[in-house]
Coordinates of C-alpha atoms in Angstrom, one line a residue:
M18 CA 0.0 0.0 0.0
T19 CA 1.3 3.4 -0.9
Q20 CA 3.0 5.5 1.8
D21 CA 2.7 8.8 -0.1
F22 CA 0.1 10.4 2.1
V23 CA -1.7 13.3 0.5
L24 CA -3.0 15.6 3.2
I25 CA -4.0 19.3 3.7
P26 CA -2.3 20.3 5.8
R27 CA 0.5 17.8 6.1
P28 CA 1.0 16.9 9.8
R29 CA 4.2 18.1 11.4
H30 CA 5.2 14.5 12.3
I31 CA 4.1 11.5 10.3
H32 CA 5.8 8.1 10.7
P33 CA 4.8 5.3 8.3
G34 CA 4.5 1.9 10.0
A35 CA 4.7 -1.6 8.8
G36 CA 1.6 -3.3 7.3
V37 CA -2.0 -2.2 7.1
H38 CA -5.1 -2.1 9.3
T39 CA -7.8 -4.2 7.5
L40 CA -11.2 -3.1 8.7
Q41 CA -13.1 -6.1 10.0
P42 CA -16.9 -6.0 10.2
G43 CA -18.8 -5.3 13.3
R44 CA -16.2 -3.5 15.4
L45 CA -16.8 -0.7 17.9
I46 CA -15.4 2.8 18.1
W47 CA -15.1 3.7 21.8
L48 CA -15.5 7.4 22.9
D49 CA -14.2 8.3 26.4
D50 CA -16.9 10.9 26.7
P51 CA -20.3 11.0 24.9
A52 CA -19.6 14.7 24.2
W53 CA -17.4 13.6 21.4
L54 CA -20.3 12.0 19.5
R55 CA -20.0 14.3 16.5
V56 CA -16.3 13.6 16.2
G57 CA -17.0 9.9 16.5
Q58 CA -19.5 10.1 13.7
I59 CA -16.9 11.7 11.4
V60 CA -14.5 8.8 12.3
R61 CA -17.2 6.2 11.7
D62 CA -18.2 7.7 8.3
A63 CA -14.5 8.0 7.2
L64 CA -13.9 4.3 8.0
A65 CA -17.1 3.4 6.1
A66 CA -15.7 5.1 3.0
V67 CA -12.7 2.7 3.3
A68 CA -14.7 -0.4 4.0
P69 CA -18.4 0.2 3.2
D70 CA -19.5 -3.2 4.6
A71 CA -17.6 -3.0 7.9
C72 CA -20.5 -1.2 9.7
W73 CA -18.6 0.0 12.8
A74 CA -20.7 1.5 15.6
L75 CA -20.1 4.1 18.3
T76 CA -20.1 3.4 22.0
A77 CA -19.2 5.1 25.3
A78 CA -19.3 1.9 27.3
R79 CA -16.1 0.1 28.0
V80 CA -15.5 -2.7 25.6
A81 CA -14.4 -5.9 27.3
A82 CA -14.8 -8.5 24.6
P83 CA -11.4 -9.2 23.0
G84 CA -11.2 -8.3 19.3
L85 CA -14.4 -6.2 19.4
L86 CA -12.7 -2.8 19.8
G87 CA -11.6 -1.4 16.5
A88 CA -10.9 2.2 17.4
S89 CA -10.9 4.5 20.4
L90 CA -11.0 8.3 20.8
C91 CA -10.1 10.1 24.0
V92 CA -9.2 13.6 25.2
D93 CA -6.2 13.7 27.5
P94 CA -4.1 16.9 27.8
A95 CA -1.5 15.1 29.7
Q96 CA -0.7 12.9 26.7
T97 CA -1.0 15.7 24.1
P98 CA 0.0 18.9 25.8
K99 CA -0.3 21.3 22.8
S100 CA -3.6 23.1 22.4
E101 CA -5.6 21.7 19.4
G102 CA -3.0 18.9 19.1
Y103 CA -3.6 15.2 18.6
R104 CA -2.0 11.9 18.1
L105 CA -3.4 9.4 15.5
T106 CA -2.0 5.9 15.6
I107 CA -3.1 3.2 13.1
S108 CA -1.7 -0.3 13.9
P109 CA -2.7 -3.6 12.4
D110 CA -5.3 -4.3 15.1
H111 CA -6.4 -0.8 16.4
I112 CA -7.0 2.9 15.5
H113 CA -6.3 5.2 18.3
I114 CA -6.9 9.0 18.7
V115 CA -5.8 11.0 21.7
A116 CA -6.3 14.7 21.7
H117 CA -5.5 17.7 23.9
D118 CA -9.1 19.1 23.6
A119 CA -12.3 18.8 21.6
A120 CA -10.8 20.8 18.7
G121 CA -7.8 18.5 18.6
A122 CA -10.1 15.5 18.5
F123 CA -12.0 17.1 15.6
Y124 CA -8.7 17.8 13.7
A125 CA -7.6 14.2 14.2
A126 CA -10.9 13.1 12.7
M127 CA -10.3 15.4 9.8
T128 CA -6.9 13.9 9.1
L129 CA -8.4 10.4 9.3
K130 CA -11.1 11.5 6.9
Q131 CA -8.5 12.7 4.4
L132 CA -6.6 9.4 4.7
A133 CA -9.8 7.5 4.2
R134 CA -10.5 9.5 1.1
Q135 CA -7.1 8.5 -0.4
F136 CA -7.9 4.8 0.4
T137 CA -11.6 4.8 -0.4
G138 CA -12.9 1.3 -1.1
T139 CA -9.6 -0.5 -0.4
G140 CA -10.8 -2.0 2.8
A141 CA -7.6 -1.1 4.7
L142 CA -5.6 1.9 5.9
P143 CA -1.8 2.0 6.1
C144 CA -0.2 1.8 9.6
L145 CA 1.2 5.0 10.8
R146 CA 1.8 7.4 13.7
I147 CA 0.9 11.1 13.5
S148 CA 1.7 13.7 16.1
D149 CA 0.4 17.1 15.2
W150 CA -0.5 20.6 16.5
P151 CA -0.7 24.1 15.0
D152 CA 1.9 26.8 14.7
F153 CA -0.6 29.7 14.8
P154 CA -3.4 29.5 17.4
N155 CA -5.7 31.6 15.1
R156 CA -5.9 30.5 11.5
G157 CA -8.5 32.4 9.5
V158 CA -9.9 33.2 6.1
M159 CA -11.7 36.4 5.3
L160 CA -14.0 36.6 2.3
D161 CA -15.0 39.9 0.7
I162 CA -18.8 40.1 0.4
S163 CA -18.9 43.9 -0.4
R164 CA -17.3 43.9 -3.8
D165 CA -19.7 42.5 -5.1
K166 CA -20.6 38.8 -4.4
V167 CA -22.8 37.9 -1.4
P168 CA -22.7 34.1 -1.3
T169 CA -25.8 32.1 -0.5
L170 CA -25.8 30.2 2.8
A171 CA -25.5 27.0 1.0
T172 CA -22.2 28.3 -0.6
L173 CA -20.9 29.4 2.7
F174 CA -21.8 26.1 4.4
A175 CA -20.0 24.1 1.8
L176 CA -16.9 26.4 2.1
M177 CA -16.9 26.0 5.9
D178 CA -16.8 22.2 5.4
K179 CA -13.7 22.6 3.3
L180 CA -12.0 25.1 5.6
A181 CA -12.7 23.0 8.7
E182 CA -11.2 20.0 7.1
W183 CA -8.1 22.0 6.4
K184 CA -8.0 23.0 10.1
V185 CA -9.0 26.7 9.7
N186 CA -10.5 28.0 12.9
Q187 CA -11.6 31.6 12.1
F188 CA -13.7 33.1 9.4
Q189 CA -14.8 36.6 8.5
L190 CA -17.1 38.2 6.0
Y191 CA -15.6 41.5 4.9
T192 CA -18.5 44.0 5.2
E193 CA -19.0 47.5 4.1
H194 CA -22.7 47.7 3.2
T195 CA -23.9 44.1 3.1
F196 CA -25.5 43.6 6.5
A197 CA -29.2 44.4 6.6
Y198 CA -29.2 47.0 9.3
R199 CA -32.9 47.8 10.1
S200 CA -32.5 51.6 10.1
H201 CA -30.3 51.9 7.1
R202 CA -32.2 50.2 4.3
V203 CA -31.1 52.7 1.6
V204 CA -27.5 51.5 2.0
W205 CA -28.1 47.8 1.3
E206 CA -31.5 47.5 -0.4
H207 CA -29.9 46.4 -3.8
A208 CA -27.1 44.4 -2.3
S209 CA -28.8 41.1 -1.2
P210 CA -27.2 41.6 2.3
M211 CA -26.7 39.1 5.0
T212 CA -29.5 39.2 7.6
G213 CA -29.2 38.7 11.3
E214 CA -30.8 35.3 10.9
D215 CA -28.3 34.4 8.2
I216 CA -25.4 35.3 10.5
M217 CA -26.8 33.3 13.4
A218 CA -27.2 30.3 11.2
L219 CA -23.7 30.6 9.8
D220 CA -22.3 31.2 13.3
A221 CA -23.9 28.0 14.6
Y222 CA -22.6 26.1 11.5
C223 CA -19.1 27.4 12.1
R224 CA -19.1 26.6 15.8
A225 CA -20.1 23.0 15.1
R226 CA -16.9 22.8 13.1
F227 CA -14.6 24.6 15.5
I228 CA -14.6 27.8 13.4
E229 CA -15.0 31.2 15.1
L230 CA -17.1 33.5 13.0
V231 CA -15.6 36.9 13.7
P232 CA -17.8 40.0 13.0
N233 CA -16.4 42.5 10.5
Q234 CA -17.6 46.0 9.6
N235 CA -15.4 48.6 8.1
S236 CA -15.7 51.8 10.1
F237 CA -13.5 54.6 8.7
G238 CA -12.3 54.3 5.1
H239 CA -14.2 52.2 2.5
M240 CA -17.5 53.8 3.5
A241 CA -18.4 55.1 0.0
R242 CA -21.5 52.9 -0.2
W243 CA -22.8 54.7 2.8
L244 CA -21.6 58.2 2.2
E245 CA -22.9 58.4 -1.4
H246 CA -26.4 58.7 0.0
D247 CA -27.8 62.1 1.0
A248 CA -28.7 60.8 4.5
Y249 CA -25.0 60.2 5.3
K250 CA -23.1 62.6 3.1
H251 CA -22.7 65.1 5.9
L252 CA -20.5 62.5 7.7
A253 CA -18.0 62.3 4.8
E254 CA -14.5 63.5 5.2
A255 CA -14.4 64.7 1.6
P256 CA -17.9 64.7 0.2
D257 CA -16.9 66.2 -3.1
G258 CA -14.0 63.8 -3.8
Y259 CA -10.3 63.4 -3.0
T260 CA -6.9 62.7 -4.6
Y261 CA -5.5 59.2 -4.4
P262 CA -2.1 58.8 -2.8
W263 CA -0.7 57.5 -6.1
G264 CA -2.3 60.4 -8.2
G265 CA -5.6 60.7 -9.9
R266 CA -8.9 61.8 -8.4
S267 CA -12.1 60.3 -7.2
D268 CA -15.2 62.4 -7.4
G269 CA -17.1 60.8 -4.5
P270 CA -16.7 60.4 -0.8
F271 CA -14.7 57.6 0.8
S272 CA -14.0 57.9 4.5
L273 CA -16.0 58.9 7.6
A274 CA -15.1 62.4 8.9
P275 CA -13.5 61.6 12.3
L276 CA -14.1 65.1 13.7
V277 CA -17.8 65.5 12.7
S278 CA -20.5 65.0 15.2
G279 CA -22.5 61.9 14.2
S280 CA -19.7 59.7 12.9
I281 CA -19.1 57.9 16.1
E282 CA -22.8 57.8 16.8
L283 CA -23.4 56.0 13.5
L284 CA -20.8 53.4 14.4
Q285 CA -22.3 53.0 17.8
D286 CA -25.7 52.3 16.2
L287 CA -24.2 49.8 13.8
Y288 CA -22.3 47.9 16.4
A289 CA -25.3 47.6 18.7
E290 CA -27.3 45.8 16.0
L291 CA -24.5 43.8 14.4
L292 CA -22.6 42.3 17.3
P293 CA -25.3 40.4 19.2
H294 CA -25.6 38.0 16.2
F295 CA -22.1 36.6 16.8
A296 CA -20.7 34.3 19.5
S297 CA -17.2 35.6 18.9
R298 CA -15.7 38.0 21.4
Q299 CA -13.5 39.6 18.6
F300 CA -14.5 42.3 16.1
N301 CA -12.7 43.5 13.0
V302 CA -13.5 47.2 12.6
G303 CA -11.3 47.8 9.5
L304 CA -9.9 51.3 9.5
D305 CA -7.6 50.7 6.5
E306 CA -6.8 52.9 3.5
T307 CA -8.2 56.3 4.8
W308 CA -6.9 57.9 1.7
D309 CA -8.9 61.1 2.0
L310 CA -8.1 61.9 5.6
G311 CA -6.9 65.5 5.8
Q312 CA -8.2 66.4 2.4
G313 CA -11.6 67.6 3.7
R314 CA -13.3 68.4 7.0
S315 CA -10.3 67.4 9.1
K316 CA -7.7 69.3 7.0
E317 CA -6.9 72.1 9.4
V318 CA -6.6 69.8 12.4
C319 CA -4.5 67.3 10.4
E320 CA -2.2 70.2 9.5
E321 CA -2.0 71.3 13.1
I322 CA -1.4 67.9 14.9
G323 CA -0.8 65.5 12.0
K324 CA -2.9 63.0 10.2
G325 CA -1.5 60.2 12.3
R326 CA -2.7 61.8 15.5
V327 CA -6.2 62.4 14.1
Y328 CA -6.3 58.8 12.9
L329 CA -5.2 57.5 16.3
R330 CA -7.8 59.5 18.2
F331 CA -10.6 58.2 16.1
L332 CA -9.3 54.7 16.5
Q333 CA -9.3 55.2 20.3
S334 CA -12.9 56.3 20.2
I335 CA -13.9 53.3 18.2
H336 CA -11.9 51.0 20.5
A337 CA -14.0 52.4 23.4
L338 CA -17.2 51.4 21.6
V339 CA -15.9 47.9 21.0
R340 CA -14.8 47.5 24.6
A341 CA -18.2 48.6 25.7
H342 CA -19.5 45.5 23.9
G343 CA -17.0 43.3 25.6
R344 CA -15.1 42.6 22.4
T345 CA -11.4 42.6 21.4
M346 CA -10.9 45.0 18.5
Q347 CA -9.1 43.9 15.4
F348 CA -8.0 46.6 12.9
W349 CA -6.0 46.8 9.7
G350 CA -2.5 48.0 10.5
D351 CA -1.5 49.9 7.3
I352 CA -2.2 53.4 8.5
I353 CA -0.6 53.1 11.9
Q354 CA 2.5 51.6 10.1
Q355 CA 2.8 54.9 8.3
H356 CA 3.2 56.6 11.7
P357 CA 5.4 54.2 13.6
E358 CA 6.0 56.7 16.4
L359 CA 2.3 56.2 17.4
I360 CA 2.3 52.4 17.5
A361 CA 3.2 52.4 21.2
E362 CA 0.1 54.6 21.9
L363 CA -2.3 52.1 20.6
P364 CA -4.9 50.9 23.3
R365 CA -4.3 47.7 25.1
N366 CA -6.6 44.8 24.3
I367 CA -6.3 45.3 20.6
I368 CA -5.1 43.2 17.7
A369 CA -3.3 44.7 14.7
L370 CA -3.8 43.1 11.3
E371 CA -0.6 43.4 9.3
W372 CA -1.6 43.0 5.7
G373 CA 0.1 42.8 2.3
Y374 CA -0.5 40.8 -0.8
E375 CA 2.8 40.7 -2.8
A376 CA 5.3 37.9 -2.3
N377 CA 7.9 40.5 -1.1
H378 CA 5.6 42.3 1.4
P379 CA 7.7 43.5 4.4
F380 CA 6.0 41.2 7.0
A381 CA 9.3 41.0 8.8
E382 CA 9.8 44.7 9.2
D383 CA 6.2 45.6 10.0
G384 CA 5.7 42.6 12.3
A385 CA 8.9 43.6 14.2
R386 CA 7.4 47.1 14.9
F387 CA 4.2 45.6 16.4
A388 CA 6.2 43.1 18.4
A389 CA 8.6 45.8 19.8
A390 CA 5.6 47.7 21.0
D391 CA 4.0 44.6 22.5
V392 CA 1.0 45.0 20.2
P393 CA -0.6 41.5 19.4
F394 CA -0.9 41.1 15.7
Y395 CA -2.0 38.8 12.9
V396 CA -0.2 38.4 9.6
C397 CA -2.7 38.8 6.7
P398 CA -1.6 37.7 3.3
G399 CA -4.1 36.8 0.5
T400 CA -5.1 34.3 -2.1
S401 CA -4.0 36.7 -4.9
S402 CA -7.2 35.8 -6.8
W403 CA -8.8 39.3 -7.1
N404 CA -7.9 41.6 -10.0
S405 CA -6.8 38.4 -11.9
I406 CA -9.8 36.4 -13.0
A407 CA -8.0 33.1 -12.5
G408 CA -5.5 33.8 -9.8
R409 CA -1.7 34.5 -9.5
T410 CA -0.4 31.2 -8.3
D411 CA 3.3 31.9 -7.8
N412 CA 2.6 35.3 -6.1
A413 CA 0.0 33.7 -3.8
L414 CA 2.4 31.0 -2.7
G415 CA 5.2 33.4 -2.1
N416 CA 3.0 35.8 -0.2
L417 CA 1.3 33.2 1.9
W418 CA 4.7 31.6 2.9
N419 CA 6.3 35.0 3.6
A420 CA 3.5 35.8 6.1
A421 CA 3.8 32.4 7.8
E422 CA 7.6 32.5 8.1
N423 CA 7.8 36.0 9.4
G424 CA 4.7 35.9 11.4
L425 CA 6.2 33.0 13.4
K426 CA 9.6 34.8 13.6
H427 CA 8.1 37.9 15.2
G428 CA 5.4 36.2 17.4
A429 CA 2.2 36.8 15.5
I430 CA -0.8 35.4 17.3
G431 CA -2.8 34.8 14.1
Y432 CA -2.8 34.3 10.4
L433 CA -5.7 35.7 8.4
N434 CA -5.8 34.7 4.7
T435 CA -7.8 37.3 2.8
D436 CA -9.8 36.8 -0.4
W437 CA -10.9 40.2 -1.8
G438 CA -13.3 41.1 -4.6
D439 CA -11.9 44.3 -5.9
N440 CA -13.3 45.6 -9.2
G441 CA -16.2 43.3 -9.6
H442 CA -15.1 40.1 -8.0
F443 CA -14.5 38.4 -11.3
Q444 CA -12.8 35.3 -9.9
P445 CA -15.0 32.3 -9.3
L446 CA -14.8 30.8 -5.8
P447 CA -12.9 27.6 -6.8
V448 CA -10.0 29.8 -8.1
S449 CA -9.4 30.7 -4.5
Y450 CA -9.2 27.0 -3.3
L451 CA -5.5 26.9 -4.0
G452 CA -4.8 30.0 -1.9
Y453 CA -7.1 28.8 0.9
A454 CA -5.4 25.4 1.0
Y455 CA -1.8 26.6 1.0
G456 CA -2.6 29.3 3.6
A457 CA -4.3 26.7 5.8
A458 CA -1.4 24.4 5.5
V459 CA 1.4 26.8 6.3
S460 CA -0.5 28.4 9.1
W461 CA -1.0 25.0 10.7
A462 CA 2.5 23.6 10.4
A463 CA 4.7 25.9 8.3
E464 CA 7.9 23.9 7.7
A465 CA 6.0 20.7 7.1
N466 CA 4.0 22.4 4.4
R467 CA 6.3 24.8 2.8
D468 CA 6.9 22.6 -0.2
I469 CA 3.6 20.7 -0.2
D470 CA 2.8 19.3 -3.6
L471 CA -0.4 21.3 -4.1
P472 CA -1.9 19.9 -7.3
P473 CA -2.5 16.3 -6.1
A474 CA -3.6 17.7 -2.7
L475 CA -6.2 19.9 -4.4
D476 CA -7.3 17.0 -6.6
L477 CA -8.0 14.9 -3.6
H478 CA -9.3 17.4 -1.0
A479 CA -10.7 20.4 -2.9
F480 CA -11.9 19.1 -6.3
Y481 CA -12.3 15.4 -5.4
D482 CA -10.9 14.6 -8.9
R483 CA -9.4 11.1 -9.2
S484 CA -8.2 11.8 -12.7
G485 CA -5.5 14.2 -11.4
V486 CA -6.6 17.0 -13.7
M487 CA -8.1 19.9 -11.8
G488 CA -5.4 20.5 -9.2
R489 CA -2.8 21.0 -11.9
L490 CA -5.2 22.9 -14.1
A491 CA -6.0 25.4 -11.3
Y492 CA -2.3 25.8 -10.4
D493 CA -1.2 26.4 -14.0
L494 CA -4.1 28.6 -15.1
G495 CA -3.3 30.7 -12.1
N496 CA 0.1 31.3 -13.6
A497 CA -1.2 32.6 -16.9
Y498 CA -0.7 36.1 -15.3
Q499 CA 3.0 35.8 -15.9
K500 CA 3.0 35.0 -19.5
P501 CA 2.4 38.5 -21.0
G502 CA 5.7 39.6 -19.4
A503 CA 4.8 42.9 -17.8
R504 CA 3.6 42.7 -14.2
A505 CA 2.2 45.2 -11.6
P506 CA 1.3 44.8 -7.9
N507 CA -2.1 43.5 -7.0
N508 CA -3.3 42.6 -10.5
S509 CA -2.7 40.7 -13.6
P510 CA -2.0 42.3 -17.1
L511 CA -5.0 40.5 -18.7
F512 CA -7.4 41.6 -16.0
M513 CA -6.2 45.2 -16.5
M514 CA -6.8 45.0 -20.2
L515 CA -10.4 44.0 -19.7
H516 CA -10.9 46.4 -16.8
Y517 CA -9.4 49.4 -18.5
P518 CA -10.3 49.1 -22.2
E519 CA -9.5 52.7 -22.9
R520 CA -6.3 53.2 -21.1
E521 CA -3.4 53.3 -23.5
D522 CA -0.7 52.6 -20.9
V523 CA -2.1 49.2 -19.9
G524 CA -0.2 47.4 -22.6
A525 CA 3.1 49.0 -21.8
G526 CA 5.9 46.4 -21.9
I527 CA 3.6 43.8 -23.5
T528 CA 4.0 42.5 -27.1
V529 CA 1.5 41.0 -29.5
E530 CA 3.7 37.9 -29.6
A531 CA 3.5 37.5 -25.8
L532 CA -0.2 37.8 -25.8
K533 CA -0.6 35.2 -28.5
E534 CA 1.7 32.9 -26.6
T535 CA -0.4 33.5 -23.5
E536 CA -3.5 32.4 -25.4
A537 CA -1.8 29.3 -26.6
Y538 CA -0.7 28.6 -23.0
I539 CA -4.3 28.9 -21.7
D540 CA -5.5 26.6 -24.4
E541 CA -2.9 24.0 -23.4
V542 CA -3.8 24.2 -19.7
M543 CA -7.5 23.9 -20.4
G544 CA -7.1 21.1 -23.0
C545 CA -7.3 18.4 -20.3
I546 CA -10.5 19.6 -18.6
P547 CA -12.7 17.1 -20.4
E548 CA -10.7 14.4 -18.7
A549 CA -11.5 15.6 -15.2
R550 CA -13.6 13.2 -13.1
M551 CA -14.7 15.3 -10.1
A552 CA -16.9 13.4 -7.6
A553 CA -18.5 16.5 -6.1
P554 CA -22.1 17.8 -6.3
D555 CA -20.9 21.0 -8.0
A556 CA -18.5 19.2 -10.4
A557 CA -20.1 20.5 -13.6
L558 CA -20.3 24.0 -12.1
V559 CA -16.6 24.0 -11.2
A560 CA -15.7 23.0 -14.7
D561 CA -17.8 25.7 -16.2
E562 CA -16.4 28.3 -13.9
F563 CA -12.8 27.5 -15.0
R564 CA -13.9 27.4 -18.6
V565 CA -15.4 30.9 -18.4
A566 CA -12.4 32.2 -16.4
A567 CA -10.1 30.9 -19.1
A568 CA -12.3 32.4 -21.9
L569 CA -12.3 35.8 -20.2
L570 CA -8.5 35.7 -20.0
K571 CA -8.3 34.8 -23.7
H572 CA -10.7 37.5 -24.6
A573 CA -8.7 40.1 -22.7
G574 CA -5.6 38.9 -24.6
K575 CA -7.4 39.3 -27.9
N576 CA -8.5 42.8 -26.9
G577 CA -4.9 43.6 -26.0
V578 CA -3.6 42.2 -29.4
A579 CA -6.1 44.4 -31.3
R580 CA -5.2 47.5 -29.3
L581 CA -1.5 46.9 -29.8
E582 CA -1.8 46.2 -33.5
A583 CA -4.0 49.3 -34.0
G584 CA -2.1 51.5 -31.6
A585 CA -5.5 52.7 -30.3
P586 CA -7.9 52.2 -27.3
T587 CA -10.9 49.9 -27.7
S588 CA -13.3 52.5 -28.9
R589 CA -11.1 53.3 -31.9
L590 CA -10.4 49.8 -33.1
P591 CA -11.5 49.0 -36.6
A592 CA -15.2 48.3 -36.9
G593 CA -14.8 44.7 -38.0
V594 CA -12.4 43.9 -35.2
R595 CA -14.8 45.4 -32.6
A596 CA -17.7 43.4 -34.1
A597 CA -15.8 40.1 -33.8
L598 CA -14.9 40.9 -30.2
A599 CA -18.5 41.8 -29.4
D600 CA -19.7 38.5 -30.8
E601 CA -17.3 36.7 -28.5
L602 CA -17.9 38.7 -25.4
E603 CA -21.7 38.8 -25.4
P604 CA -22.3 35.1 -24.7
L605 CA -19.5 35.2 -22.1
I606 CA -21.4 37.8 -20.2
A607 CA -24.6 35.7 -20.2
E608 CA -22.6 32.7 -18.9
Y609 CA -20.9 34.9 -16.3
R610 CA -24.3 35.9 -15.0
R611 CA -25.5 32.3 -14.9
L612 CA -22.5 31.1 -13.0
W613 CA -22.7 34.0 -10.5
L614 CA -26.2 33.1 -9.5
A615 CA -25.2 29.4 -9.0
R616 CA -23.3 30.4 -5.8
N617 CA -24.3 33.9 -5.0
H618 CA -27.3 36.2 -4.5
L619 CA -28.4 38.7 -7.2
G620 CA -27.2 41.8 -5.4
G621 CA -23.9 43.0 -6.8
L622 CA -24.3 41.2 -10.1
V623 CA -25.5 44.4 -11.8
D624 CA -22.4 46.3 -10.7
S625 CA -20.0 43.5 -11.6
A626 CA -21.5 42.6 -15.0
A627 CA -21.7 46.3 -15.9
R628 CA -17.9 46.3 -16.1
L629 CA -18.0 43.7 -18.9
E630 CA -21.0 45.4 -20.5
R631 CA -19.1 48.7 -20.6
V632 CA -16.5 46.9 -22.8
L633 CA -19.3 45.4 -25.0
K634 CA -20.7 48.9 -25.6
L635 CA -17.3 50.1 -26.7
Y636 CA -17.2 47.3 -29.2
R637 CA -20.6 48.3 -30.5
G638 CA -19.8 52.0 -30.6
E639 CA -22.4 52.9 -28.1

């Protein structure tokens, strides 16, 4: 029997043994406490996948009859001293799990479930010993539901099942305007928001899988969806627009005005309604990218005492609100990192979220600043799926590893893997599985998983594909971003061509030959998708999602070729070229809409699809 164990995450210590454990019929699985019933059921079901006719049963009574006991599960911190840790031993005559706590028992069952998946139907499991525990106590994923996808509960439940199996223990829904606050209907009425009942249902589902659902509501920057409405515009820092830090201008509001009466009262109202729906005692209030601070109503005070000081005072006021609810405040650390002299003045009982999404992000330097000031912090890399359509595989792996390595080096207490939806959330959910899986793996046991062979692991535990196609396909399609040659942070060249059809600088450094080679590469990667044999309820949907992602990438490349050859933006391409591109894009938009609604609510689709329809109108000369 093969000893090449394919697991996500790989355990930190795994020792193959001699022989196999052949599952005999009618054995018992003993639980040392009936409280472990759910974990015992997972063990029983996993073993049933290996030997469907074995029919093992659960018991909490001592088993005296020799040969009747097939497996045992107990919780004993003295034997497994690490929190969430476990030992799994499979010998020729017995399967034994001992865990530090209930979470450790659950994670042992998840490991056994993955082993069983690898040996489905064989009737036996290889003998081995596993000793395992996590590097980071807090291992999270954050999904953007504000730009623009709001997943259905069914989608979220299925995702929680995957993340729990990969030993993720925190989850957040990034929220700007997508919670149905009773007194603020105008903000969310077209967004298909999460309701309080939705949150409570998801919270319960998460807790049953040892996942903490952490509330999230951005509370300073990224408030445009609120401030664009007349009822809230008086609370905007710069109601008539602002200049971006990198140049260029936005004509609308963005951040709350920290010095205006009513801003903190609005947040107080939101928190009072949002937080009771969550069991978690943490709360992510955002506070990132306050680009317009000092350009509007706070300009004079910022010039007098400094933007950093104005920012810190508003943070302190928000912290007081959060503490009044008995929560620990999480906040994005980018702005305070711009004012390192103020880090030591941060309130106690706070968690900084050190984020960055490129492979070379300075997690080491920034983490060292928080550590030196005794500020607890998480490292927050990302899946690199947004602004890409099909992902940026190599950047994702580099970024996720960088965060794990330097987070551990500087004492980070958590790892939050972010999955954003910037500019329309074009990427389908399965594109993010690669980033979710690798982030889960290196946050659990970094060194054991640094060089994990992801494609076969994704085949087995993400796509359930026995043909060995989908893991490699997702990995390689995610590297199409490198083929055109020119690269920029936080996006891919093909995405930029589709997103900015009129910008003449988007093709800088890219050649027609490179784009044609990219198209050929995509065709080669996608050529094997008919061979995939996914054993999942959404198998056909996953295949279609990757097909449309690939088609959008190819279409972006064709648009780029036409623009480079004509030396003109999309609107000034020859009429025949535009007509051919329109004929290709129109059915893609229809398919994009269909696939969106297979996993997500309607809200946000109009905004997202409008980005593609804008290109279609340019093709048609409208």
